[in-house]
Coordinates of C-alpha atoms in Angstrom, one line a residue:
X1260 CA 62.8 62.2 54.5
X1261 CA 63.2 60.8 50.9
X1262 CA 64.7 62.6 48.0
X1263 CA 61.5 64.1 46.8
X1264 CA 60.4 65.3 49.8
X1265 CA 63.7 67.2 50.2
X1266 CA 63.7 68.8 46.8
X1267 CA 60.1 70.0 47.5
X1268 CA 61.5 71.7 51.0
X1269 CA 64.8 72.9 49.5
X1270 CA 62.0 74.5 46.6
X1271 CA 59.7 76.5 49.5
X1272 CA 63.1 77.5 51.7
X1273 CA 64.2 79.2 48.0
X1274 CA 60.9 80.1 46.8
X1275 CA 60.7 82.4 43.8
X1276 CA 64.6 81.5 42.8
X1277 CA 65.7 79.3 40.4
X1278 CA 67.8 76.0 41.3
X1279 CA 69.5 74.3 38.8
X1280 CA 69.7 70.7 38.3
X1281 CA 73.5 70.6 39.3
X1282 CA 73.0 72.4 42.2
X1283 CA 70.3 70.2 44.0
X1284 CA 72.1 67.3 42.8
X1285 CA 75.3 68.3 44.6
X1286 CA 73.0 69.7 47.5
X1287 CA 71.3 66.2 48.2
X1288 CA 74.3 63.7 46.8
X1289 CA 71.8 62.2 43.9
X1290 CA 72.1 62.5 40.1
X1291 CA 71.0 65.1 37.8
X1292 CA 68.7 62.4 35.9
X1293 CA 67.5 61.4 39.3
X1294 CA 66.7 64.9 40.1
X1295 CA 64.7 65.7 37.0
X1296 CA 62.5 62.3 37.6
X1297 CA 61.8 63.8 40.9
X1298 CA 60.3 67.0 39.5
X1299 CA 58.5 65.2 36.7
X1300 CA 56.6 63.3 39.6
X1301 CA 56.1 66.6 41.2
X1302 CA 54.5 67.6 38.6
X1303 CA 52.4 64.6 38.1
X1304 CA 51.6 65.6 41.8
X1305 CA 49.9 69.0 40.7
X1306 CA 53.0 70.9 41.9
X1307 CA 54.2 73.4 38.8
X1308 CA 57.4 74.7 38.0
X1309 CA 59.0 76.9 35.5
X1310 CA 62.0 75.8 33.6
X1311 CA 64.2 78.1 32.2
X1312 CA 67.6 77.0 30.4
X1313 CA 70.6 77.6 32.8
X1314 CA 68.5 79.0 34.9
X1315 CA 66.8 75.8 36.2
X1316 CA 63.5 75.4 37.8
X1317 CA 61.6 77.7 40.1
X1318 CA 58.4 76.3 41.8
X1319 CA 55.2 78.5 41.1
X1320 CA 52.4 76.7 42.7
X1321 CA 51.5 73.6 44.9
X1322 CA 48.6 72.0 44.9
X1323 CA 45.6 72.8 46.8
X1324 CA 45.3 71.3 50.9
X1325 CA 42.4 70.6 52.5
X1326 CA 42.3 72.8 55.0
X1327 CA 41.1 71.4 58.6
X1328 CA 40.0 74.8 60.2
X1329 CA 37.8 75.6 56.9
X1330 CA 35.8 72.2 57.6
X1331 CA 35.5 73.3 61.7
X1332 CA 33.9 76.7 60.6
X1333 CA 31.3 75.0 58.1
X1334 CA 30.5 71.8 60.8
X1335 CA 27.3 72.3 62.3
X1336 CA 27.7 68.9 64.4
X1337 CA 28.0 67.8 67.6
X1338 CA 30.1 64.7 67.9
X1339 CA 31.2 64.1 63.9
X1340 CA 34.3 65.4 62.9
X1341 CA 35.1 67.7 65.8
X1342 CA 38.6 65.5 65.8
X1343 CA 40.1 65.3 63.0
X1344 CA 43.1 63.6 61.7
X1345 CA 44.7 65.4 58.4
X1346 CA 47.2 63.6 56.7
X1347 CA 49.5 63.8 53.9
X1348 CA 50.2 60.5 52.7
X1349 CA 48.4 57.2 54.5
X1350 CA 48.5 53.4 52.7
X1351 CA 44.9 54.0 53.5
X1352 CA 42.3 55.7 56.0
X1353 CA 41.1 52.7 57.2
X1354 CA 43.9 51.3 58.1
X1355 CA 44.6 54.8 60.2
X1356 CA 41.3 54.7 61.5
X1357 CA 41.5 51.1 62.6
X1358 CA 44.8 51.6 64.8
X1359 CA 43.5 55.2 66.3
X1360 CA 39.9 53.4 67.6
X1361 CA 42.3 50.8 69.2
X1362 CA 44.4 53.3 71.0
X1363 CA 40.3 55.0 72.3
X1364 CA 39.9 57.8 69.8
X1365 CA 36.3 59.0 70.0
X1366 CA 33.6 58.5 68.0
X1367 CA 33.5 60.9 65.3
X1368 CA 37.0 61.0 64.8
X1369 CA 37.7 61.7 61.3
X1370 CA 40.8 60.7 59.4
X1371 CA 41.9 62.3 56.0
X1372 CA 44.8 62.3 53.3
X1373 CA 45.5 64.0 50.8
X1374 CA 46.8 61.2 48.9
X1375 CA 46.4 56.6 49.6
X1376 CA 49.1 54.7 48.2
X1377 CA 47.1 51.5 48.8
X1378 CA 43.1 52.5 49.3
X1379 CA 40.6 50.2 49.0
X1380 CA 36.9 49.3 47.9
X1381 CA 34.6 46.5 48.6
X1382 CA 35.8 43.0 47.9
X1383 CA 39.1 44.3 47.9
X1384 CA 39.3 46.3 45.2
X1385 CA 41.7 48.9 44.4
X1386 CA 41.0 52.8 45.2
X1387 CA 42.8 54.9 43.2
X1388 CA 43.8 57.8 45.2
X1389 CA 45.9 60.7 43.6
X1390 CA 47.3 63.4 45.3
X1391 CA 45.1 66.3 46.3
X1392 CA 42.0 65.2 44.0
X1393 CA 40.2 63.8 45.8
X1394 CA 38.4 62.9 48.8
X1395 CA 39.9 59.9 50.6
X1396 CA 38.3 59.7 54.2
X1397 CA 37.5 57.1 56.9
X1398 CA 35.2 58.2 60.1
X1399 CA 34.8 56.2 63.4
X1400 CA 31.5 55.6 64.8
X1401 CA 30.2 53.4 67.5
X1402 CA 26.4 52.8 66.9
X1403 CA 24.8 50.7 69.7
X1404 CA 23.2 47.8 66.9
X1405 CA 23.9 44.2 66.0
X1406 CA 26.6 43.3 63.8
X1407 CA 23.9 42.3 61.1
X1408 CA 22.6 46.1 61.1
X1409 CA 26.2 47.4 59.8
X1410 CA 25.0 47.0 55.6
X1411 CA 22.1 49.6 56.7
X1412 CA 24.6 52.0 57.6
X1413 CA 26.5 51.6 54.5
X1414 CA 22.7 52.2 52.9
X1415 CA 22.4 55.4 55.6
X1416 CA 26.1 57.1 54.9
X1417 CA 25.6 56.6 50.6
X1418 CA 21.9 59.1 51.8
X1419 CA 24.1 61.6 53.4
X1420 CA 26.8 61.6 50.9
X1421 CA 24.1 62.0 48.1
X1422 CA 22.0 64.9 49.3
X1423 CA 25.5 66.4 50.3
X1424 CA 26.7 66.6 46.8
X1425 CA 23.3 67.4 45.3
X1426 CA 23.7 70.2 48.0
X1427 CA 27.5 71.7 47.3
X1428 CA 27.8 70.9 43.6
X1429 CA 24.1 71.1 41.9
X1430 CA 24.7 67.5 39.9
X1431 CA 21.7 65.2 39.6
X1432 CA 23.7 62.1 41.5
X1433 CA 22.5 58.9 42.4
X1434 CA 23.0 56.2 44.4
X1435 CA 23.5 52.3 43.0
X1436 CA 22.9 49.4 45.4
X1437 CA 24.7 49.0 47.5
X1438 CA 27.6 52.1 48.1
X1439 CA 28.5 53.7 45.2
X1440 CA 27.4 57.2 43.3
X1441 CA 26.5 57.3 40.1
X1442 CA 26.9 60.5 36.9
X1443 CA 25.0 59.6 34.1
X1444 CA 26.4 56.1 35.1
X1445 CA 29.6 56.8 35.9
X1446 CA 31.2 56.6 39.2
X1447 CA 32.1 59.2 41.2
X1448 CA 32.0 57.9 45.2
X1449 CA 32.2 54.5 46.4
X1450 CA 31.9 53.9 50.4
X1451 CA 33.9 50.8 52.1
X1452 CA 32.4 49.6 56.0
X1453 CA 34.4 47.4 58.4
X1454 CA 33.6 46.4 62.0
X1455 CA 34.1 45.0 64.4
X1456 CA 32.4 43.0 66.8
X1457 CA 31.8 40.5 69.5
X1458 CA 28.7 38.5 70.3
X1459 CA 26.6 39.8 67.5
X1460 CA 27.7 43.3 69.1
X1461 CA 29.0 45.9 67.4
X1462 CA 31.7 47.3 69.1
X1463 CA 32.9 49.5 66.2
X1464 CA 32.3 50.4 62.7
X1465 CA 35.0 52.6 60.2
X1466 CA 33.2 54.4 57.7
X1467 CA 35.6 54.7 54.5
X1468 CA 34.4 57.6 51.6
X1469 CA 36.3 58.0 48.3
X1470 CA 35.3 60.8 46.1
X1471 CA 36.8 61.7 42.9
X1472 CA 36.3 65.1 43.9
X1473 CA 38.7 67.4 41.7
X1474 CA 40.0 64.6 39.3
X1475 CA 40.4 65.8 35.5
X1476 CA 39.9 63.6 32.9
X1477 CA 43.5 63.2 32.6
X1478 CA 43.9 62.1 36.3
X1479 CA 41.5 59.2 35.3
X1480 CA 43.4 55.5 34.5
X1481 CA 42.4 54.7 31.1
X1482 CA 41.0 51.7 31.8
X1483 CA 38.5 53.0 34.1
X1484 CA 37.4 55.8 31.9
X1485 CA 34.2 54.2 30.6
X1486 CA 33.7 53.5 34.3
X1487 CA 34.2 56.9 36.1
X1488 CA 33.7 60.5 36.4
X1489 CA 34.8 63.4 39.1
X1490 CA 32.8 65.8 40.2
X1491 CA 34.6 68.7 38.9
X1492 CA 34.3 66.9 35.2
X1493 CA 30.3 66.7 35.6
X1494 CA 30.0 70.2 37.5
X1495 CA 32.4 72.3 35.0
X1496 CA 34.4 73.9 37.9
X1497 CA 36.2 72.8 40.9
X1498 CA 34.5 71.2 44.1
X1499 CA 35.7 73.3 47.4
X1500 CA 36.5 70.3 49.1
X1501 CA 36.4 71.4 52.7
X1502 CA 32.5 72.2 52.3
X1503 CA 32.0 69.0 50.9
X1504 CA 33.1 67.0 54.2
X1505 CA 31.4 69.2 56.3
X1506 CA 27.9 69.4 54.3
X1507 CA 28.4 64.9 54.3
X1508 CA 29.3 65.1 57.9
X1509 CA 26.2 67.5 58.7
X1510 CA 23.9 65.3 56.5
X1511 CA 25.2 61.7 58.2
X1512 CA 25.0 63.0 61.5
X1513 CA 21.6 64.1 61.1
X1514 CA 20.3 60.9 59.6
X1515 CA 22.7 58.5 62.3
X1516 CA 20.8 60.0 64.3
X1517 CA 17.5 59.6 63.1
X1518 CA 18.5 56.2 62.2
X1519 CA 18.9 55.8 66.0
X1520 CA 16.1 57.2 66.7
X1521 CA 13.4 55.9 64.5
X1522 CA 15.4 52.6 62.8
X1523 CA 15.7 52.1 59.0
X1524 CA 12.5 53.0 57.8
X1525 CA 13.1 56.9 57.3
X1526 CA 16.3 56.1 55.5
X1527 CA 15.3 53.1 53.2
X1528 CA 12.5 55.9 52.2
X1529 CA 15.1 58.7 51.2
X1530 CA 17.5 56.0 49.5
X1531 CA 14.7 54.3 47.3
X1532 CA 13.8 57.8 46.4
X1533 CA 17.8 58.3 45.1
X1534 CA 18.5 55.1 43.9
X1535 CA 19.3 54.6 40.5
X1536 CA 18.9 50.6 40.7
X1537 CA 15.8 50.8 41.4
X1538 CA 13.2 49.4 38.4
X1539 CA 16.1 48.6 36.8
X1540 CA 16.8 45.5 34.9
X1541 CA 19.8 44.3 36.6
X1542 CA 22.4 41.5 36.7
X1543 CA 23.9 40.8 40.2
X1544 CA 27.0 38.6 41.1
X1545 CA 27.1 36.9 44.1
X1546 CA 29.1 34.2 46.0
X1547 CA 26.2 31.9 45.6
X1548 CA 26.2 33.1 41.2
X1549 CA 24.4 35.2 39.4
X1550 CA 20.7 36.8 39.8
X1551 CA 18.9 38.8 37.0
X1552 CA 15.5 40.4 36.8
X1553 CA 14.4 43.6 37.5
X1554 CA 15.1 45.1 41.2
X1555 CA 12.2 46.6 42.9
X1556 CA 12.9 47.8 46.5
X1557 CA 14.8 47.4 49.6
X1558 CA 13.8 45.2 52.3
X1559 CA 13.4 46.2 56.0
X1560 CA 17.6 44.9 56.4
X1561 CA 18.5 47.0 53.9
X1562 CA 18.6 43.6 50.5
X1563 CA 17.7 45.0 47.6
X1564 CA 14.6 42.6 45.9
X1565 CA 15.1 41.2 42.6
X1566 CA 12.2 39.6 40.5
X1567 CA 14.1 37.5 38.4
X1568 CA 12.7 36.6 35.1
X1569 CA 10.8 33.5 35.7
X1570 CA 9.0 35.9 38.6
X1571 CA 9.8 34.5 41.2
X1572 CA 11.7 37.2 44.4
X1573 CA 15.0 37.0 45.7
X1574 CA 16.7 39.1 48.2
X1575 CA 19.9 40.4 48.1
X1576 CA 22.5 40.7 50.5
X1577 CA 25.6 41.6 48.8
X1578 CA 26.7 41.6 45.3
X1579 CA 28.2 43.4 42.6
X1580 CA 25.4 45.5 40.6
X1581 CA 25.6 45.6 36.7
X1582 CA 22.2 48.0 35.7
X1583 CA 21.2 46.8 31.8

């Protein structure tokens, strides 16, 4: 158990008394400096303490858990999320996700933490995760389609998680080709697919969601501030997070399996009718360079057309979105 982790237990066994810097220190063999950094980052954590001079610190409130049984009782589903793996700390969901499919966990099986010290986007970008903020979630499914189907899923779960937050929080949200939500332009949720596969079949896709759920404008980097929003920030008031997963996990189950059912269609109606991109001017990077023009609609795969300006339609199949 590291040093933190012990101050924070040796807190709840003597919660509502003060423990003074000298006496942790000589409890856990570390330095009083060491000990203060320790309850800084705490802090920084959402954990609160009172200090009072030679008294010491008392701790007064942790930070909010998601709570697994509050996400059972709100799940109307029949497959998604009914096991779920709730962490504290993971390098990343998908990482987790990817060793429990290997060792035969179910489809469905969800896996969250409270806090990714390494998370991840598309094109291997950083996540930033703090510590109960967010929503930092990876889900296993095992649809029976080729591997080339997967970016319609991606195009299916961004559906879900839209009419979920319009749903639970009331915010006019939109969805930006290919994964991420948008708040007037700002981010909010990006989602992250892997697979795998053999034979142009699928054998298994992970389903990674980030959502600044609870994040205040404080918790935001400053470099990504121009960039990104929470939904507490645009709402005005918290986001129960429990409700949240279970409204996304209702939504994508019901459109998987309309998906399933009745192909891409159905969704590539519902996300035109969300997307932000759309009749956009728009700049695109791609591995082959850049496209600009204005994009009009999905294809039947799921590519987002682009008439660029000379008028002439391209599709496109992955690429980083700039809207003008």
């Amino acid at each position: 158990m590291s040093v933190r982790k012990q101050i924070l237990e040796l807190f709840r066994h003597n919660r509502g008394s003060y423990l003074s810097g000298e006496d942790i220190s000589r409890e856990l063999g570390c330095s009083r400096t060491a000990v203060w950094k320790h309850i800084e980052g705490l802090r920084q954590e959402g954990y609160r303490f009172d200090a009072v001079t030679r008294k010491g610190y008392c701790l007064i409130e942790e930070p909010e858990r998601i709570e697994e049984k509050a996400i059972e009782e709100a799940l109307k589903t029949s497959f998604m999320g009914k096991n779920i793996v709730l962490l504290d700390e993971v390098e990343s969901t998908m990482n987790e996700a990817h060793r429990l499919v290997a060792e035969g966990a179910n489809e469905g099986t969800l896996v969250i933490a409270e806090e990714q010290t390494s998370g991840r986007g598309r094109m291997g970008k950083k996540w930033h995760s703090p510590k109960g903020k967010g929503i930092w979630m990876s889900l296993i499914l095992k649809p029976r389609v080729p591997v080339y189907f997967v970016p319609q899923l991606t195009l299916l779960t961004a559906v879900a998680l839209c009419r979920a937050v319009r749903r639970e929080t009331g915010i006019d949200i939109g969805i930006k080709w290919p994964n991420d939500l948008l708040v007037r332009g700002k981010k909010v949720s990006g989602i992250l697919l892997e697979m795998s596969g053999e034979d142009e079949r699928l054998k298994y896709v992970i389903v990674g969601t980030g959502i600044t759920a609870n994040l205040t404008e404080e918790d935001i980097p400053e470099e990504l501030a121009a960039v990104a929003t929470s939904l507490a920030i645009e709402a005005g008031t918290p986001v129960m997070r429990e409700a949240l997963i279970a409204s996304f996990l209702n939504e994508l189950e019901t459109l998987y399996q309309l998906y399933m059912e009745n192909g891409f269609a159905p969704i590539r109606t519902m996300w035109e009718a969300m997307s932000v991109t759309l009749h956009s001017q728009v700049r695109v990077k791609t591995a082959q360079g850049v496209i600009e023009g204005r994009a009009e609609s999905l294809d039947e795969s799921g590519a987002l057309v682009v008439r660029q300006l000379d008028g002439e339609k391209v599709r496109v199949y992955s690429g980083d979105v700039d809207i003008r």
